């Protein structure tokens, strides 16, 4: 009998961490992530989790301590959001370059200024080149599941890269939903002990973090590139194994929703997918050929899966909860790169949505679909559209 | 091929000859050197080696590590050191 309880997303992640039993949790609180590490500290205090819980004085320290503990061969967890992630950013590159499979929850929150504690993806998208695997959860169950999967992917011998599990701040972290909690033994079977080939060990001294001279740096970078490619290859198998073990349907790097015969497909990631699916259901009832695709993994990016899924559609609406100033939405530019290699290119429009926690009701999604359909029948006037701007009502 | 993520075994620095960074190298006129030790004192990378030449003590350069900074040539009181382009 699976244990099923109602809890907030933060606590679902904390339970996943308890089950993965990291040796070290290095934590610094920041809204809207705080409840994750708070709950973990309670598990440690109550004896439900035997981790070394390090209280550090900043996010920079949290990530630096994570690098140290992971380099010593300890399974490591940390969590952050927004400005905290930016304070870590220098160390993020080191964690990846040193090939340390740290797992971190990111409770996605907008970047200031203006200061804002609510949800969008500008924080994790801002560090998309740091060499971390990035997964985006749709709901609390997926946030829990992805945390366990992230360790399995990150610690794979052919990958050895750190992983971020991104979940929308407040929308998931503070919202209560029913969550199935796997059994400890099952997670132990799924996730073997962490025993890296290379680690800091006084019995067998090595240097990690050496200087990479021009004569060697490029080869080391290339190995890192290859590791991320390997991650893309092994992830479908890991999702499949998870599905078999825990009995919950797992999609691959993307999830297709009613894309069969869809003329218009909405592509996005994170919790907005729930709203999008509801909007698709309603539009389908009205006889509209609309579908949706959820991007589960943003790094590595699921190029081929997307090309296959979008080969017969006329138009794609990409919904970005971020904006690259001076360009377009981050997901949109990635999608265009992917589809440049496709046999046929659908028409594409980029919709910037929900920045700084702006609510996105179903009607807004329907308006997006309507706009995308209009674009098909007339020359596209604007490729990037900010949705629900006050002056555009 | 470098090790995983640039890992290094202990003591590997010994194998690393930093002299390759050089652009200029010092050429010593052994006849002119008076063995005064000034270059040995001033060398920022401890590259001056005490050696014997024709029965006298002189100071020559360890080219495995010399960066070619030219301080020795600048400081030599008898101008026994000349810097020349180190063609590789």
mmCIF file with all atom_site columns, N, CA, C and O in Angstrom, chain A residues 337-389:
data_model
loop_
_atom_site.group_PDB
_atom_site.id
_atom_site.type_symbol
_atom_site.label_atom_id
_atom_site.label_alt_id
_atom_site.label_comp_id
_atom_site.label_asym_id
_atom_site.label_entity_id
_atom_site.label_seq_id
_atom_site.pdbx_PDB_ins_code
_atom_site.Cartn_x
_atom_site.Cartn_y
_atom_site.Cartn_z
_atom_site.occupancy
_atom_site.B_iso_or_equiv
_atom_site.pdbx_formal_charge
_atom_site.auth_seq_id
_atom_site.auth_comp_id
_atom_site.auth_asym_id
_atom_site.auth_atom_id
_atom_site.pdbx_PDB_model_num
ATOM 1   N N  . UNK A 1 337 ? 16.147 26.831 -32.718 1.00 0.00 ? 337 UNK A N  1
ATOM 2   C CA . UNK A 1 337 ? 17.371 26.130 -33.083 1.00 0.00 ? 337 UNK A CA 1
ATOM 3   C C  . UNK A 1 337 ? 17.074 24.667 -33.391 1.00 0.00 ? 337 UNK A C  1
ATOM 4   O O  . UNK A 1 337 ? 17.542 24.107 -34.387 1.00 0.00 ? 337 UNK A O  1
ATOM 5   N N  . UNK A 1 338 ? 16.259 24.055 -32.547 1.00 0.00 ? 338 UNK A N  1
ATOM 6   C CA . UNK A 1 338 ? 15.902 22.648 -32.722 1.00 0.00 ? 338 UNK A CA 1
ATOM 7   C C  . UNK A 1 338 ? 15.177 22.434 -34.055 1.00 0.00 ? 338 UNK A C  1
ATOM 8   O O  . UNK A 1 338 ? 15.490 21.509 -34.801 1.00 0.00 ? 338 UNK A O  1
ATOM 9   N N  . UNK A 1 339 ? 14.201 23.304 -34.335 1.00 0.00 ? 339 UNK A N  1
ATOM 10  C CA . UNK A 1 339 ? 13.349 23.082 -35.502 1.00 0.00 ? 339 UNK A CA 1
ATOM 11  C C  . UNK A 1 339 ? 13.996 23.517 -36.813 1.00 0.00 ? 339 UNK A C  1
ATOM 12  O O  . UNK A 1 339 ? 13.506 23.195 -37.881 1.00 0.00 ? 339 UNK A O  1
ATOM 13  N N  . UNK A 1 340 ? 15.110 24.231 -36.724 1.00 0.00 ? 340 UNK A N  1
ATOM 14  C CA . UNK A 1 340 ? 15.851 24.584 -37.939 1.00 0.00 ? 340 UNK A CA 1
ATOM 15  C C  . UNK A 1 340 ? 16.329 23.310 -38.643 1.00 0.00 ? 340 UNK A C  1
ATOM 16  O O  . UNK A 1 340 ? 16.475 23.272 -39.858 1.00 0.00 ? 340 UNK A O  1
ATOM 17  N N  . UNK A 1 341 ? 16.569 22.256 -37.838 1.00 0.00 ? 341 UNK A N  1
ATOM 18  C CA . UNK A 1 341 ? 17.055 20.988 -38.379 1.00 0.00 ? 341 UNK A CA 1
ATOM 19  C C  . UNK A 1 341 ? 15.912 20.053 -38.783 1.00 0.00 ? 341 UNK A C  1
ATOM 20  O O  . UNK A 1 341 ? 16.149 18.938 -39.213 1.00 0.00 ? 341 UNK A O  1
ATOM 21  N N  . UNK A 1 342 ? 14.652 20.511 -38.589 1.00 0.00 ? 342 UNK A N  1
ATOM 22  C CA . UNK A 1 342 ? 13.517 19.647 -38.920 1.00 0.00 ? 342 UNK A CA 1
ATOM 23  C C  . UNK A 1 342 ? 13.219 19.718 -40.410 1.00 0.00 ? 342 UNK A C  1
ATOM 24  O O  . UNK A 1 342 ? 13.621 20.665 -41.088 1.00 0.00 ? 342 UNK A O  1
ATOM 25  N N  . UNK A 1 343 ? 12.498 18.703 -40.907 1.00 0.00 ? 343 UNK A N  1
ATOM 26  C CA . UNK A 1 343 ? 12.189 18.675 -42.346 1.00 0.00 ? 343 UNK A CA 1
ATOM 27  C C  . UNK A 1 343 ? 11.252 19.810 -42.732 1.00 0.00 ? 343 UNK A C  1
ATOM 28  O O  . UNK A 1 343 ? 11.372 20.419 -43.782 1.00 0.00 ? 343 UNK A O  1
ATOM 29  N N  . UNK A 1 344 ? 10.271 20.057 -41.854 1.00 0.00 ? 344 UNK A N  1
ATOM 30  C CA . UNK A 1 344 ? 9.372  21.185 -42.098 1.00 0.00 ? 344 UNK A CA 1
ATOM 31  C C  . UNK A 1 344 ? 9.343  22.064 -40.858 1.00 0.00 ? 344 UNK A C  1
ATOM 32  O O  . UNK A 1 344 ? 9.362  21.570 -39.731 1.00 0.00 ? 344 UNK A O  1
ATOM 33  N N  . UNK A 1 345 ? 9.297  23.370 -41.086 1.00 0.00 ? 345 UNK A N  1
ATOM 34  C CA . UNK A 1 345 ? 9.245  24.294 -39.948 1.00 0.00 ? 345 UNK A CA 1
ATOM 35  C C  . UNK A 1 345 ? 7.826  24.830 -39.772 1.00 0.00 ? 345 UNK A C  1
ATOM 36  O O  . UNK A 1 345 ? 7.296  25.448 -40.683 1.00 0.00 ? 345 UNK A O  1
ATOM 37  N N  . UNK A 1 346 ? 7.238  24.555 -38.593 1.00 0.00 ? 346 UNK A N  1
ATOM 38  C CA . UNK A 1 346 ? 5.949  25.179 -38.322 1.00 0.00 ? 346 UNK A CA 1
ATOM 39  C C  . UNK A 1 346 ? 6.138  26.674 -38.062 1.00 0.00 ? 346 UNK A C  1
ATOM 40  O O  . UNK A 1 346 ? 7.243  27.122 -37.780 1.00 0.00 ? 346 UNK A O  1
ATOM 41  N N  . UNK A 1 347 ? 5.024  27.433 -38.182 1.00 0.00 ? 347 UNK A N  1
ATOM 42  C CA . UNK A 1 347 ? 5.126  28.834 -37.805 1.00 0.00 ? 347 UNK A CA 1
ATOM 43  C C  . UNK A 1 347 ? 5.252  28.919 -36.280 1.00 0.00 ? 347 UNK A C  1
ATOM 44  O O  . UNK A 1 347 ? 4.632  28.143 -35.562 1.00 0.00 ? 347 UNK A O  1
ATOM 45  N N  . UNK A 1 348 ? 6.048  29.854 -35.791 1.00 0.00 ? 348 UNK A N  1
ATOM 46  C CA . UNK A 1 348 ? 6.274  29.929 -34.353 1.00 0.00 ? 348 UNK A CA 1
ATOM 47  C C  . UNK A 1 348 ? 6.019  31.326 -33.805 1.00 0.00 ? 348 UNK A C  1
ATOM 48  O O  . UNK A 1 348 ? 6.369  32.314 -34.437 1.00 0.00 ? 348 UNK A O  1
ATOM 49  N N  . UNK A 1 349 ? 5.398  31.371 -32.643 1.00 0.00 ? 349 UNK A N  1
ATOM 50  C CA . UNK A 1 349 ? 5.219  32.638 -31.939 1.00 0.00 ? 349 UNK A CA 1
ATOM 51  C C  . UNK A 1 349 ? 5.654  32.450 -30.493 1.00 0.00 ? 349 UNK A C  1
ATOM 52  O O  . UNK A 1 349 ? 5.433  31.388 -29.907 1.00 0.00 ? 349 UNK A O  1
ATOM 53  N N  . UNK A 1 350 ? 6.282  33.472 -29.950 1.00 0.00 ? 350 UNK A N  1
ATOM 54  C CA . UNK A 1 350 ? 6.785  33.424 -28.580 1.00 0.00 ? 350 UNK A CA 1
ATOM 55  C C  . UNK A 1 350 ? 5.896  34.287 -27.682 1.00 0.00 ? 350 UNK A C  1
ATOM 56  O O  . UNK A 1 350 ? 5.706  35.473 -27.930 1.00 0.00 ? 350 UNK A O  1
ATOM 57  N N  . UNK A 1 351 ? 5.318  33.654 -26.667 1.00 0.00 ? 351 UNK A N  1
ATOM 58  C CA . UNK A 1 351 ? 4.472  34.388 -25.728 1.00 0.00 ? 351 UNK A CA 1
ATOM 59  C C  . UNK A 1 351 ? 5.177  34.467 -24.379 1.00 0.00 ? 351 UNK A C  1
ATOM 60  O O  . UNK A 1 351 ? 5.512  33.437 -23.791 1.00 0.00 ? 351 UNK A O  1
ATOM 61  N N  . UNK A 1 352 ? 5.424  35.667 -23.929 1.00 0.00 ? 352 UNK A N  1
ATOM 62  C CA . UNK A 1 352 ? 6.052  35.884 -22.618 1.00 0.00 ? 352 UNK A CA 1
ATOM 63  C C  . UNK A 1 352 ? 4.928  35.983 -21.593 1.00 0.00 ? 352 UNK A C  1
ATOM 64  O O  . UNK A 1 352 ? 4.047  36.849 -21.719 1.00 0.00 ? 352 UNK A O  1
ATOM 65  N N  . UNK A 1 353 ? 4.953  35.059 -20.628 1.00 0.00 ? 353 UNK A N  1
ATOM 66  C CA . UNK A 1 353 ? 3.823  34.965 -19.703 1.00 0.00 ? 353 UNK A CA 1
ATOM 67  C C  . UNK A 1 353 ? 4.288  34.991 -18.244 1.00 0.00 ? 353 UNK A C  1
ATOM 68  O O  . UNK A 1 353 ? 5.428  34.620 -17.934 1.00 0.00 ? 353 UNK A O  1
ATOM 69  N N  . UNK A 1 354 ? 3.402  35.430 -17.384 1.00 0.00 ? 354 UNK A N  1
ATOM 70  C CA . UNK A 1 354 ? 3.539  35.200 -15.942 1.00 0.00 ? 354 UNK A CA 1
ATOM 71  C C  . UNK A 1 354 ? 4.801  35.709 -15.290 1.00 0.00 ? 354 UNK A C  1
ATOM 72  O O  . UNK A 1 354 ? 5.235  35.150 -14.288 1.00 0.00 ? 354 UNK A O  1
ATOM 73  N N  . UNK A 1 355 ? 5.406  36.764 -15.830 1.00 0.00 ? 355 UNK A N  1
ATOM 74  C CA . UNK A 1 355 ? 6.629  37.252 -15.196 1.00 0.00 ? 355 UNK A CA 1
ATOM 75  C C  . UNK A 1 355 ? 6.313  37.793 -13.804 1.00 0.00 ? 355 UNK A C  1
ATOM 76  O O  . UNK A 1 355 ? 5.290  38.440 -13.586 1.00 0.00 ? 355 UNK A O  1
ATOM 77  N N  . UNK A 1 356 ? 7.194  37.506 -12.857 1.00 0.00 ? 356 UNK A N  1
ATOM 78  C CA . UNK A 1 356 ? 7.034  38.022 -11.496 1.00 0.00 ? 356 UNK A CA 1
ATOM 79  C C  . UNK A 1 356 ? 5.759  37.547 -10.819 1.00 0.00 ? 356 UNK A C  1
ATOM 80  O O  . UNK A 1 356 ? 5.220  38.225 -9.961  1.00 0.00 ? 356 UNK A O  1
ATOM 81  N N  . UNK A 1 357 ? 5.293  36.371 -11.225 1.00 0.00 ? 357 UNK A N  1
ATOM 82  C CA . UNK A 1 357 ? 4.145  35.781 -10.539 1.00 0.00 ? 357 UNK A CA 1
ATOM 83  C C  . UNK A 1 357 ? 2.788  36.208 -11.070 1.00 0.00 ? 357 UNK A C  1
ATOM 84  O O  . UNK A 1 357 ? 1.762  35.898 -10.472 1.00 0.00 ? 357 UNK A O  1
ATOM 85  N N  . UNK A 1 358 ? 2.771  36.925 -12.209 1.00 0.00 ? 358 UNK A N  1
ATOM 86  C CA . UNK A 1 358 ? 1.480  37.301 -12.814 1.00 0.00 ? 358 UNK A CA 1
ATOM 87  C C  . UNK A 1 358 ? 0.685  36.028 -13.121 1.00 0.00 ? 358 UNK A C  1
ATOM 88  O O  . UNK A 1 358 ? 1.206  35.090 -13.710 1.00 0.00 ? 358 UNK A O  1
ATOM 89  N N  . UNK A 1 359 ? -0.580 36.019 -12.677 1.00 0.00 ? 359 UNK A N  1
ATOM 90  C CA . UNK A 1 359 ? -1.425 34.841 -12.856 1.00 0.00 ? 359 UNK A CA 1
ATOM 91  C C  . UNK A 1 359 ? -1.751 34.628 -14.337 1.00 0.00 ? 359 UNK A C  1
ATOM 92  O O  . UNK A 1 359 ? -1.903 35.596 -15.084 1.00 0.00 ? 359 UNK A O  1
ATOM 93  N N  . UNK A 1 360 ? -1.812 33.358 -14.731 1.00 0.00 ? 360 UNK A N  1
ATOM 94  C CA . UNK A 1 360 ? -2.148 33.049 -16.123 1.00 0.00 ? 360 UNK A CA 1
ATOM 95  C C  . UNK A 1 360 ? -3.395 32.165 -16.125 1.00 0.00 ? 360 UNK A C  1
ATOM 96  O O  . UNK A 1 360 ? -3.298 30.947 -15.950 1.00 0.00 ? 360 UNK A O  1
ATOM 97  N N  . UNK A 1 361 ? -4.560 32.751 -16.292 1.00 0.00 ? 361 UNK A N  1
ATOM 98  C CA . UNK A 1 361 ? -5.783 31.946 -16.290 1.00 0.00 ? 361 UNK A CA 1
ATOM 99  C C  . UNK A 1 361 ? -5.949 31.181 -17.610 1.00 0.00 ? 361 UNK A C  1
ATOM 100 O O  . UNK A 1 361 ? -5.260 31.472 -18.596 1.00 0.00 ? 361 UNK A O  1
ATOM 101 N N  . UNK A 1 362 ? -6.878 30.231 -17.589 1.00 0.00 ? 362 UNK A N  1
ATOM 102 C CA . UNK A 1 362 ? -7.129 29.423 -18.793 1.00 0.00 ? 362 UNK A CA 1
ATOM 103 C C  . UNK A 1 362 ? -7.473 30.296 -19.994 1.00 0.00 ? 362 UNK A C  1
ATOM 104 O O  . UNK A 1 362 ? -7.084 30.002 -21.115 1.00 0.00 ? 362 UNK A O  1
ATOM 105 N N  . UNK A 1 363 ? -8.224 31.374 -19.736 1.00 0.00 ? 363 UNK A N  1
ATOM 106 C CA . UNK A 1 363 ? -8.647 32.239 -20.837 1.00 0.00 ? 363 UNK A CA 1
ATOM 107 C C  . UNK A 1 363 ? -7.439 32.832 -21.563 1.00 0.00 ? 363 UNK A C  1
ATOM 108 O O  . UNK A 1 363 ? -7.462 32.983 -22.784 1.00 0.00 ? 363 UNK A O  1
ATOM 109 N N  . UNK A 1 364 ? -6.385 33.131 -20.826 1.00 0.00 ? 364 UNK A N  1
ATOM 110 C CA . UNK A 1 364 ? -5.176 33.683 -21.465 1.00 0.00 ? 364 UNK A CA 1
ATOM 111 C C  . UNK A 1 364 ? -4.562 32.660 -22.420 1.00 0.00 ? 364 UNK A C  1
ATOM 112 O O  . UNK A 1 364 ? -4.085 33.009 -23.501 1.00 0.00 ? 364 UNK A O  1
ATOM 113 N N  . UNK A 1 365 ? -4.584 31.398 -22.002 1.00 0.00 ? 365 UNK A N  1
ATOM 114 C CA . UNK A 1 365 ? -4.060 30.327 -22.868 1.00 0.00 ? 365 UNK A CA 1
ATOM 115 C C  . UNK A 1 365 ? -4.914 30.234 -24.139 1.00 0.00 ? 365 UNK A C  1
ATOM 116 O O  . UNK A 1 365 ? -4.390 30.105 -25.247 1.00 0.00 ? 365 UNK A O  1
ATOM 117 N N  . UNK A 1 366 ? -6.232 30.341 -23.937 1.00 0.00 ? 366 UNK A N  1
ATOM 118 C CA . UNK A 1 366 ? -7.130 30.274 -25.113 1.00 0.00 ? 366 UNK A CA 1
ATOM 119 C C  . UNK A 1 366 ? -6.878 31.451 -26.052 1.00 0.00 ? 366 UNK A C  1
ATOM 120 O O  . UNK A 1 366 ? -6.904 31.297 -27.277 1.00 0.00 ? 366 UNK A O  1
ATOM 121 N N  . UNK A 1 367 ? -6.642 32.633 -25.481 1.00 0.00 ? 367 UNK A N  1
ATOM 122 C CA . UNK A 1 367 ? -6.323 33.803 -26.312 1.00 0.00 ? 367 UNK A CA 1
ATOM 123 C C  . UNK A 1 367 ? -5.040 33.576 -27.106 1.00 0.00 ? 367 UNK A C  1
ATOM 124 O O  . UNK A 1 367 ? -4.933 33.988 -28.263 1.00 0.00 ? 367 UNK A O  1
ATOM 125 N N  . UNK A 1 368 ? -4.082 32.935 -26.449 1.00 0.00 ? 368 UNK A N  1
ATOM 126 C CA . UNK A 1 368 ? -2.808 32.632 -27.116 1.00 0.00 ? 368 UNK A CA 1
ATOM 127 C C  . UNK A 1 368 ? -3.043 31.731 -28.325 1.00 0.00 ? 368 UNK A C  1
ATOM 128 O O  . UNK A 1 368 ? -2.502 31.951 -29.412 1.00 0.00 ? 368 UNK A O  1
ATOM 129 N N  . UNK A 1 369 ? -3.885 30.723 -28.129 1.00 0.00 ? 369 UNK A N  1
ATOM 130 C CA . UNK A 1 369 ? -4.181 29.800 -29.231 1.00 0.00 ? 369 UNK A CA 1
ATOM 131 C C  . UNK A 1 369 ? -4.871 30.545 -30.373 1.00 0.00 ? 369 UNK A C  1
ATOM 132 O O  . UNK A 1 369 ? -4.544 30.354 -31.553 1.00 0.00 ? 369 UNK A O  1
ATOM 133 N N  . UNK A 1 370 ? -5.805 31.428 -29.998 1.00 0.00 ? 370 UNK A N  1
ATOM 134 C CA . UNK A 1 370 ? -6.538 32.219 -30.997 1.00 0.00 ? 370 UNK A CA 1
ATOM 135 C C  . UNK A 1 370 ? -5.566 33.091 -31.802 1.00 0.00 ? 370 UNK A C  1
ATOM 136 O O  . UNK A 1 370 ? -5.611 33.139 -33.034 1.00 0.00 ? 370 UNK A O  1
ATOM 137 N N  . UNK A 1 371 ? -4.656 33.743 -31.088 1.00 0.00 ? 371 UNK A N  1
ATOM 138 C CA . UNK A 1 371 ? -3.665 34.609 -31.728 1.00 0.00 ? 371 UNK A CA 1
ATOM 139 C C  . UNK A 1 371 ? -2.771 33.798 -32.673 1.00 0.00 ? 371 UNK A C  1
ATOM 140 O O  . UNK A 1 371 ? -2.459 34.226 -33.783 1.00 0.00 ? 371 UNK A O  1
ATOM 141 N N  . UNK A 1 372 ? -2.380 32.602 -32.204 1.00 0.00 ? 372 UNK A N  1
ATOM 142 C CA . UNK A 1 372 ? -1.501 31.746 -33.011 1.00 0.00 ? 372 UNK A CA 1
ATOM 143 C C  . UNK A 1 372 ? -2.201 31.331 -34.300 1.00 0.00 ? 372 UNK A C  1
ATOM 144 O O  . UNK A 1 372 ? -1.584 31.289 -35.366 1.00 0.00 ? 372 UNK A O  1
ATOM 145 N N  . UNK A 1 373 ? -3.495 31.064 -34.201 1.00 0.00 ? 373 UNK A N  1
ATOM 146 C CA . UNK A 1 373 ? -4.270 30.676 -35.385 1.00 0.00 ? 373 UNK A CA 1
ATOM 147 C C  . UNK A 1 373 ? -4.366 31.858 -36.354 1.00 0.00 ? 373 UNK A C  1
ATOM 148 O O  . UNK A 1 373 ? -4.219 31.687 -37.573 1.00 0.00 ? 373 UNK A O  1
ATOM 149 N N  . UNK A 1 374 ? -4.575 33.052 -35.807 1.00 0.00 ? 374 UNK A N  1
ATOM 150 C CA . UNK A 1 374 ? -4.631 34.255 -36.655 1.00 0.00 ? 374 UNK A CA 1
ATOM 151 C C  . UNK A 1 374 ? -3.310 34.463 -37.379 1.00 0.00 ? 374 UNK A C  1
ATOM 152 O O  . UNK A 1 374 ? -3.280 34.851 -38.553 1.00 0.00 ? 374 UNK A O  1
ATOM 153 N N  . UNK A 1 375 ? -2.215 34.214 -36.672 1.00 0.00 ? 375 UNK A N  1
ATOM 154 C CA . UNK A 1 375 ? -0.890 34.378 -37.283 1.00 0.00 ? 375 UNK A CA 1
ATOM 155 C C  . UNK A 1 375 ? -0.726 33.485 -38.516 1.00 0.00 ? 375 UNK A C  1
ATOM 156 O O  . UNK A 1 375 ? -0.018 33.829 -39.457 1.00 0.00 ? 375 UNK A O  1
ATOM 157 N N  . UNK A 1 376 ? -1.387 32.311 -38.448 1.00 0.00 ? 376 UNK A N  1
ATOM 158 C CA . UNK A 1 376 ? -1.273 31.361 -39.555 1.00 0.00 ? 376 UNK A CA 1
ATOM 159 C C  . UNK A 1 376 ? -1.870 31.936 -40.837 1.00 0.00 ? 376 UNK A C  1
ATOM 160 O O  . UNK A 1 376 ? -1.406 31.651 -41.934 1.00 0.00 ? 376 UNK A O  1
ATOM 161 N N  . UNK A 1 377 ? -2.947 32.721 -40.673 1.00 0.00 ? 377 UNK A N  1
ATOM 162 C CA . UNK A 1 377 ? -3.690 33.186 -41.844 1.00 0.00 ? 377 UNK A CA 1
ATOM 163 C C  . UNK A 1 377 ? -3.300 34.587 -42.304 1.00 0.00 ? 377 UNK A C  1
ATOM 164 O O  . UNK A 1 377 ? -3.850 35.107 -43.243 1.00 0.00 ? 377 UNK A O  1
ATOM 165 N N  . UNK A 1 378 ? -2.381 35.209 -41.579 1.00 0.00 ? 378 UNK A N  1
ATOM 166 C CA . UNK A 1 378 ? -1.953 36.551 -41.980 1.00 0.00 ? 378 UNK A CA 1
ATOM 167 C C  . UNK A 1 378 ? -0.459 36.694 -41.661 1.00 0.00 ? 378 UNK A C  1
ATOM 168 O O  . UNK A 1 378 ? 0.067  35.964 -40.843 1.00 0.00 ? 378 UNK A O  1
ATOM 169 N N  . UNK A 1 379 ? 0.183  37.635 -42.336 1.00 0.00 ? 379 UNK A N  1
ATOM 170 C CA . UNK A 1 379 ? 1.605  37.815 -42.048 1.00 0.00 ? 379 UNK A CA 1
ATOM 171 C C  . UNK A 1 379 ? 1.815  38.157 -40.562 1.00 0.00 ? 379 UNK A C  1
ATOM 172 O O  . UNK A 1 379 ? 1.063  38.962 -40.002 1.00 0.00 ? 379 UNK A O  1
ATOM 173 N N  . UNK A 1 380 ? 2.807  37.526 -39.990 1.00 0.00 ? 380 UNK A N  1
ATOM 174 C CA . UNK A 1 380 ? 3.039  37.718 -38.556 1.00 0.00 ? 380 UNK A CA 1
ATOM 175 C C  . UNK A 1 380 ? 3.601  39.118 -38.298 1.00 0.00 ? 380 UNK A C  1
ATOM 176 O O  . UNK A 1 380 ? 4.626  39.498 -38.856 1.00 0.00 ? 380 UNK A O  1
ATOM 177 N N  . UNK A 1 381 ? 2.902  39.854 -37.449 1.00 0.00 ? 381 UNK A N  1
ATOM 178 C CA . UNK A 1 381 ? 3.357  41.217 -37.192 1.00 0.00 ? 381 UNK A CA 1
ATOM 179 C C  . UNK A 1 381 ? 4.378  41.268 -36.064 1.00 0.00 ? 381 UNK A C  1
ATOM 180 O O  . UNK A 1 381 ? 5.330  42.027 -36.114 1.00 0.00 ? 381 UNK A O  1
ATOM 181 N N  . UNK A 1 382 ? 4.138  40.463 -35.032 1.00 0.00 ? 382 UNK A N  1
ATOM 182 C CA . UNK A 1 382 ? 5.060  40.466 -33.901 1.00 0.00 ? 382 UNK A CA 1
ATOM 183 C C  . UNK A 1 382 ? 5.365  39.041 -33.474 1.00 0.00 ? 382 UNK A C  1
ATOM 184 O O  . UNK A 1 382 ? 4.466  38.268 -33.178 1.00 0.00 ? 382 UNK A O  1
ATOM 185 N N  . UNK A 1 383 ? 6.640  38.712 -33.432 1.00 0.00 ? 383 UNK A N  1
ATOM 186 C CA . UNK A 1 383 ? 7.033  37.345 -33.087 1.00 0.00 ? 383 UNK A CA 1
ATOM 187 C C  . UNK A 1 383 ? 7.011  37.128 -31.576 1.00 0.00 ? 383 UNK A C  1
ATOM 188 O O  . UNK A 1 383 ? 6.733  36.039 -31.104 1.00 0.00 ? 383 UNK A O  1
ATOM 189 N N  . UNK A 1 384 ? 7.346  38.175 -30.820 1.00 0.00 ? 384 UNK A N  1
ATOM 190 C CA . UNK A 1 384 ? 7.368  38.085 -29.361 1.00 0.00 ? 384 UNK A CA 1
ATOM 191 C C  . UNK A 1 384 ? 6.220  38.921 -28.812 1.00 0.00 ? 384 UNK A C  1
ATOM 192 O O  . UNK A 1 384 ? 6.097  40.099 -29.139 1.00 0.00 ? 384 UNK A O  1
ATOM 193 N N  . UNK A 1 385 ? 5.391  38.283 -28.001 1.00 0.00 ? 385 UNK A N  1
ATOM 194 C CA . UNK A 1 385 ? 4.237  39.004 -27.435 1.00 0.00 ? 385 UNK A CA 1
ATOM 195 C C  . UNK A 1 385 ? 4.203  38.821 -25.925 1.00 0.00 ? 385 UNK A C  1
ATOM 196 O O  . UNK A 1 385 ? 4.256  37.697 -25.437 1.00 0.00 ? 385 UNK A O  1
ATOM 197 N N  . UNK A 1 386 ? 4.128  39.925 -25.222 1.00 0.00 ? 386 UNK A N  1
ATOM 198 C CA . UNK A 1 386 ? 3.936  39.872 -23.765 1.00 0.00 ? 386 UNK A CA 1
ATOM 199 C C  . UNK A 1 386 ? 2.439  39.712 -23.508 1.00 0.00 ? 386 UNK A C  1
ATOM 200 O O  . UNK A 1 386 ? 1.645  40.531 -23.949 1.00 0.00 ? 386 UNK A O  1
ATOM 201 N N  . UNK A 1 387 ? 2.093  38.640 -22.799 1.00 0.00 ? 387 UNK A N  1
ATOM 202 C CA . UNK A 1 387 ? 0.684  38.313 -22.605 1.00 0.00 ? 387 UNK A CA 1
ATOM 203 C C  . UNK A 1 387 ? 0.115  39.066 -21.402 1.00 0.00 ? 387 UNK A C  1
ATOM 204 O O  . UNK A 1 387 ? 0.751  39.150 -20.345 1.00 0.00 ? 387 UNK A O  1
ATOM 205 N N  . UNK A 1 388 ? -1.085 39.592 -21.587 1.00 0.00 ? 388 UNK A N  1
ATOM 206 C CA . UNK A 1 388 ? -1.845 40.253 -20.513 1.00 0.00 ? 388 UNK A CA 1
ATOM 207 C C  . UNK A 1 388 ? -1.168 41.507 -19.956 1.00 0.00 ? 388 UNK A C  1
ATOM 208 O O  . UNK A 1 388 ? -1.290 41.802 -18.766 1.00 0.00 ? 388 UNK A O  1
ATOM 209 N N  . UNK A 1 389 ? -0.476 42.235 -20.811 1.00 0.00 ? 389 UNK A N  1
ATOM 210 C CA . UNK A 1 389 ? 0.010  43.548 -20.381 1.00 0.00 ? 389 UNK A CA 1
ATOM 211 C C  . UNK A 1 389 ? -1.196 44.457 -20.179 1.00 0.00 ? 389 UNK A C  1
ATOM 212 O O  . UNK A 1 389 ? -2.128 44.415 -20.968 1.00 0.00 ? 389 UNK A O  1
#
